[in-house]
């Protein structure tokens, strides 16, 4: 099993900055028995009702891996055990009109239950072929 190093994550950030990307998001792909954990955005949020993988903004002074651990815990109540792989990234237009790069990592968690939501209104464990309403980028990430 490969564990992602801090140096690898720092290189990802440096490459994104060199490409002019201004916002970074760290996202956790948490799988259990062939299903991936998805959370649904609150109806009144930007892109409300859309399903996504747990993710959040990398704050100033924080590394991508630090944000990955913090955001996963904040959004799901789950603690990451290991970051086992880098799945890739995609860029999107954020609510402020800038470009955000979402860095996606395969992770294992200490326990898969209970999922405690703080920023979303629902969660589900979905099979790749039975995804609910997700963005094209997330669909591509989970089905390739």
PDB file of C-alpha atoms in Angstrom:
ATOM      1  CA  UNK A   1       0.000   0.000   0.000  1.00  0.00           C
ATOM      2  CA  UNK A   2       1.386   3.387  -0.991  1.00  0.00           C
ATOM      3  CA  UNK A   3       1.136   6.212   1.514  1.00  0.00           C
ATOM      4  CA  UNK A   4       1.198   9.763   0.126  1.00  0.00           C
ATOM      5  CA  UNK A   5       4.123  11.834   1.397  1.00  0.00           C
ATOM      6  CA  UNK A   6       4.034  15.453   2.496  1.00  0.00           C
ATOM      7  CA  UNK A   7       6.595  16.207  -0.239  1.00  0.00           C
ATOM      8  CA  UNK A   8       4.319  14.759  -2.923  1.00  0.00           C
ATOM      9  CA  UNK A   9       1.412  16.886  -1.688  1.00  0.00           C
ATOM     10  CA  UNK A  10       3.626  19.999  -1.579  1.00  0.00           C
ATOM     11  CA  UNK A  11       4.618  19.360  -5.200  1.00  0.00           C
ATOM     12  CA  UNK A  12       0.919  19.179  -6.151  1.00  0.00           C
ATOM     13  CA  UNK A  13       0.355  22.586  -4.553  1.00  0.00           C
ATOM     14  CA  UNK A  14       3.414  24.096  -6.249  1.00  0.00           C
ATOM     15  CA  UNK A  15       2.290  22.804  -9.663  1.00  0.00           C
ATOM     16  CA  UNK A  16      -1.184  24.277  -9.146  1.00  0.00           C
ATOM     17  CA  UNK A  17       0.217  27.644  -8.076  1.00  0.00           C
ATOM     18  CA  UNK A  18       2.484  27.671 -11.142  1.00  0.00           C
ATOM     19  CA  UNK A  19      -0.628  27.085 -13.277  1.00  0.00           C
ATOM     20  CA  UNK A  20      -2.298  30.141 -11.734  1.00  0.00           C
ATOM     21  CA  UNK A  21      -4.801  28.232  -9.602  1.00  0.00           C
ATOM     22  CA  UNK A  22      -5.891  30.362  -6.655  1.00  0.00           C
ATOM     23  CA  UNK A  23      -8.062  28.005  -4.586  1.00  0.00           C
ATOM     24  CA  UNK A  24      -7.283  24.518  -3.328  1.00  0.00           C
ATOM     25  CA  UNK A  25      -9.696  21.876  -2.069  1.00  0.00           C
ATOM     26  CA  UNK A  26      -8.735  18.522  -0.525  1.00  0.00           C
ATOM     27  CA  UNK A  27     -11.164  15.636  -1.064  1.00  0.00           C
ATOM     28  CA  UNK A  28     -11.395  12.157   0.455  1.00  0.00           C
ATOM     29  CA  UNK A  29     -12.577   9.143  -1.526  1.00  0.00           C
ATOM     30  CA  UNK A  30     -13.677   6.798   1.240  1.00  0.00           C
ATOM     31  CA  UNK A  31     -14.625   3.322   0.033  1.00  0.00           C
ATOM     32  CA  UNK A  32     -16.205   0.472   1.960  1.00  0.00           C
ATOM     33  CA  UNK A  33     -17.277  -2.862   0.440  1.00  0.00           C
ATOM     34  CA  UNK A  34     -17.038  -1.410  -3.086  1.00  0.00           C
ATOM     35  CA  UNK A  35     -19.141   1.639  -2.271  1.00  0.00           C
ATOM     36  CA  UNK A  36     -17.976   5.248  -1.970  1.00  0.00           C
ATOM     37  CA  UNK A  37     -19.186   7.680   0.677  1.00  0.00           C
ATOM     38  CA  UNK A  38     -21.081  10.619  -0.837  1.00  0.00           C
ATOM     39  CA  UNK A  39     -22.538  13.631   0.946  1.00  0.00           C
ATOM     40  CA  UNK A  40     -25.281  15.950  -0.359  1.00  0.00           C
ATOM     41  CA  UNK A  41     -24.942  19.728  -0.317  1.00  0.00           C
ATOM     42  CA  UNK A  42     -27.644  21.608   1.561  1.00  0.00           C
ATOM     43  CA  UNK A  43     -30.363  22.945  -0.776  1.00  0.00           C
ATOM     44  CA  UNK A  44     -29.499  26.605  -0.052  1.00  0.00           C
ATOM     45  CA  UNK A  45     -25.720  26.160  -0.637  1.00  0.00           C
ATOM     46  CA  UNK A  46     -23.802  26.853  -3.827  1.00  0.00           C
ATOM     47  CA  UNK A  47     -24.656  23.857  -6.080  1.00  0.00           C
ATOM     48  CA  UNK A  48     -27.334  22.871  -3.541  1.00  0.00           C
ATOM     49  CA  UNK A  49     -28.642  19.305  -3.725  1.00  0.00           C
ATOM     50  CA  UNK A  50     -25.547  18.049  -5.559  1.00  0.00           C
ATOM     51  CA  UNK A  51     -23.824  14.954  -4.187  1.00  0.00           C
ATOM     52  CA  UNK A  52     -20.063  15.058  -3.701  1.00  0.00           C
ATOM     53  CA  UNK A  53     -17.200  13.362  -1.960  1.00  0.00           C
ATOM     54  CA  UNK A  54     -16.210  14.874   1.407  1.00  0.00           C
ATOM     55  CA  UNK A  55     -14.003  17.866   0.650  1.00  0.00           C
ATOM     56  CA  UNK A  56     -13.087  21.336   1.739  1.00  0.00           C
ATOM     57  CA  UNK A  57     -10.892  24.358   1.330  1.00  0.00           C
ATOM     58  CA  UNK A  58      -7.203  24.267   2.143  1.00  0.00           C
ATOM     59  CA  UNK A  59      -6.831  27.184   4.552  1.00  0.00           C
ATOM     60  CA  UNK A  60      -3.919  29.646   4.557  1.00  0.00           C
ATOM     61  CA  UNK A  61      -0.883  28.064   6.204  1.00  0.00           C
ATOM     62  CA  UNK A  62      -2.349  24.567   5.965  1.00  0.00           C
ATOM     63  CA  UNK A  63      -1.023  21.721   3.811  1.00  0.00           C
ATOM     64  CA  UNK A  64      -3.269  19.777   1.445  1.00  0.00           C
ATOM     65  CA  UNK A  65      -2.920  16.681   3.649  1.00  0.00           C
ATOM     66  CA  UNK A  66      -3.727  18.646   6.821  1.00  0.00           C
ATOM     67  CA  UNK A  67      -6.871  19.984   5.141  1.00  0.00           C
ATOM     68  CA  UNK A  68      -7.798  16.488   3.969  1.00  0.00           C
ATOM     69  CA  UNK A  69      -7.743  15.165   7.543  1.00  0.00           C
ATOM     70  CA  UNK A  70      -9.486  18.228   9.030  1.00  0.00           C
ATOM     71  CA  UNK A  71     -12.235  18.493   6.416  1.00  0.00           C
ATOM     72  CA  UNK A  72     -12.996  14.763   6.479  1.00  0.00           C
ATOM     73  CA  UNK A  73     -13.402  14.887  10.260  1.00  0.00           C
ATOM     74  CA  UNK A  74     -15.447  18.119  10.151  1.00  0.00           C
ATOM     75  CA  UNK A  75     -17.813  17.007   7.395  1.00  0.00           C
ATOM     76  CA  UNK A  76     -18.292  13.328   8.274  1.00  0.00           C
ATOM     77  CA  UNK A  77     -17.065  12.766  11.821  1.00  0.00           C
ATOM     78  CA  UNK A  78     -14.737  10.086  10.400  1.00  0.00           C
ATOM     79  CA  UNK A  79     -11.008   9.969  11.148  1.00  0.00           C
ATOM     80  CA  UNK A  80      -8.611   9.142   8.322  1.00  0.00           C
ATOM     81  CA  UNK A  81      -6.368   6.185   9.106  1.00  0.00           C
ATOM     82  CA  UNK A  82      -4.184   6.357   5.966  1.00  0.00           C
ATOM     83  CA  UNK A  83      -3.989   8.301   2.723  1.00  0.00           C
ATOM     84  CA  UNK A  84      -3.408   5.411   0.334  1.00  0.00           C
ATOM     85  CA  UNK A  85      -3.310   7.084  -3.069  1.00  0.00           C
ATOM     86  CA  UNK A  86      -3.652  10.190  -5.185  1.00  0.00           C
ATOM     87  CA  UNK A  87      -6.547   9.774  -7.609  1.00  0.00           C
ATOM     88  CA  UNK A  88      -6.005  13.008  -9.510  1.00  0.00           C
ATOM     89  CA  UNK A  89      -7.445  16.492  -9.626  1.00  0.00           C
ATOM     90  CA  UNK A  90      -9.984  18.561 -11.482  1.00  0.00           C
ATOM     91  CA  UNK A  91     -10.467  22.307 -11.758  1.00  0.00           C
ATOM     92  CA  UNK A  92     -13.772  24.136 -11.473  1.00  0.00           C
ATOM     93  CA  UNK A  93     -15.188  27.652 -11.304  1.00  0.00           C
ATOM     94  CA  UNK A  94     -15.888  28.496  -7.661  1.00  0.00           C
ATOM     95  CA  UNK A  95     -18.720  30.614  -6.223  1.00  0.00           C
ATOM     96  CA  UNK A  96     -16.459  33.712  -6.310  1.00  0.00           C
ATOM     97  CA  UNK A  97     -15.659  33.314 -10.016  1.00  0.00           C
ATOM     98  CA  UNK A  98     -12.099  32.054  -9.543  1.00  0.00           C
ATOM     99  CA  UNK A  99     -10.630  28.675 -10.386  1.00  0.00           C
ATOM    100  CA  UNK A 100     -10.322  26.026  -7.696  1.00  0.00           C
ATOM    101  CA  UNK A 101      -8.341  22.803  -8.000  1.00  0.00           C
ATOM    102  CA  UNK A 102      -9.743  19.820  -6.141  1.00  0.00           C
ATOM    103  CA  UNK A 103      -7.083  17.276  -5.142  1.00  0.00           C
ATOM    104  CA  UNK A 104      -8.627  13.825  -4.654  1.00  0.00           C
ATOM    105  CA  UNK A 105      -7.117  11.144  -2.430  1.00  0.00           C
ATOM    106  CA  UNK A 106      -8.047   7.554  -1.665  1.00  0.00           C
ATOM    107  CA  UNK A 107      -8.164   7.134   2.092  1.00  0.00           C
ATOM    108  CA  UNK A 108      -8.986   4.542   4.692  1.00  0.00           C
ATOM    109  CA  UNK A 109     -10.831   5.553   7.849  1.00  0.00           C
ATOM    110  CA  UNK A 110     -10.594   4.194  11.364  1.00  0.00           C
ATOM    111  CA  UNK A 111     -14.347   3.362  11.394  1.00  0.00           C
ATOM    112  CA  UNK A 112     -16.979   3.808   8.663  1.00  0.00           C
ATOM    113  CA  UNK A 113     -19.823   4.543  11.098  1.00  0.00           C
ATOM    114  CA  UNK A 114     -21.312   6.633  12.405  1.00  0.00           C
ATOM    115  CA  UNK A 115     -21.223   9.296   9.692  1.00  0.00           C
ATOM    116  CA  UNK A 116     -21.965  12.595  11.450  1.00  0.00           C
ATOM    117  CA  UNK A 117     -22.883  15.373   9.028  1.00  0.00           C
ATOM    118  CA  UNK A 118     -22.291  19.036   9.871  1.00  0.00           C
ATOM    119  CA  UNK A 119     -22.379  20.755   6.465  1.00  0.00           C
ATOM    120  CA  UNK A 120     -24.522  18.398   4.367  1.00  0.00           C
ATOM    121  CA  UNK A 121     -28.107  17.159   4.647  1.00  0.00           C
ATOM    122  CA  UNK A 122     -27.640  13.479   3.697  1.00  0.00           C
ATOM    123  CA  UNK A 123     -25.067  10.787   3.016  1.00  0.00           C
ATOM    124  CA  UNK A 124     -24.997   7.463   1.213  1.00  0.00           C
ATOM    125  CA  UNK A 125     -22.596   4.705   0.262  1.00  0.00           C
ATOM    126  CA  UNK A 126     -22.935   4.446  -3.536  1.00  0.00           C
ATOM    127  CA  UNK A 127     -21.738   1.909  -6.074  1.00  0.00           C
ATOM    128  CA  UNK A 128     -19.811   3.410  -9.025  1.00  0.00           C
ATOM    129  CA  UNK A 129     -22.545   2.352 -11.460  1.00  0.00           C
ATOM    130  CA  UNK A 130     -25.357   3.745  -9.290  1.00  0.00           C
ATOM    131  CA  UNK A 131     -24.219   7.288  -8.515  1.00  0.00           C
ATOM    132  CA  UNK A 132     -26.824   9.931  -7.654  1.00  0.00           C
ATOM    133  CA  UNK A 133     -26.612  13.491  -9.024  1.00  0.00           C
ATOM    134  CA  UNK A 134     -22.873  14.250  -8.955  1.00  0.00           C
ATOM    135  CA  UNK A 135     -20.814  16.574 -11.133  1.00  0.00           C
ATOM    136  CA  UNK A 136     -19.319  15.178 -14.329  1.00  0.00           C
ATOM    137  CA  UNK A 137     -15.881  15.560 -12.743  1.00  0.00           C
ATOM    138  CA  UNK A 138     -16.833  13.470  -9.685  1.00  0.00           C
ATOM    139  CA  UNK A 139     -18.561  10.885 -11.892  1.00  0.00           C
ATOM    140  CA  UNK A 140     -15.400  10.547 -13.989  1.00  0.00           C
ATOM    141  CA  UNK A 141     -13.256  10.274 -10.880  1.00  0.00           C
ATOM    142  CA  UNK A 142     -15.349   7.474  -9.370  1.00  0.00           C
ATOM    143  CA  UNK A 143     -16.060   5.463 -12.506  1.00  0.00           C
ATOM    144  CA  UNK A 144     -12.633   5.422 -14.189  1.00  0.00           C
TER     145      UNK A 144
END
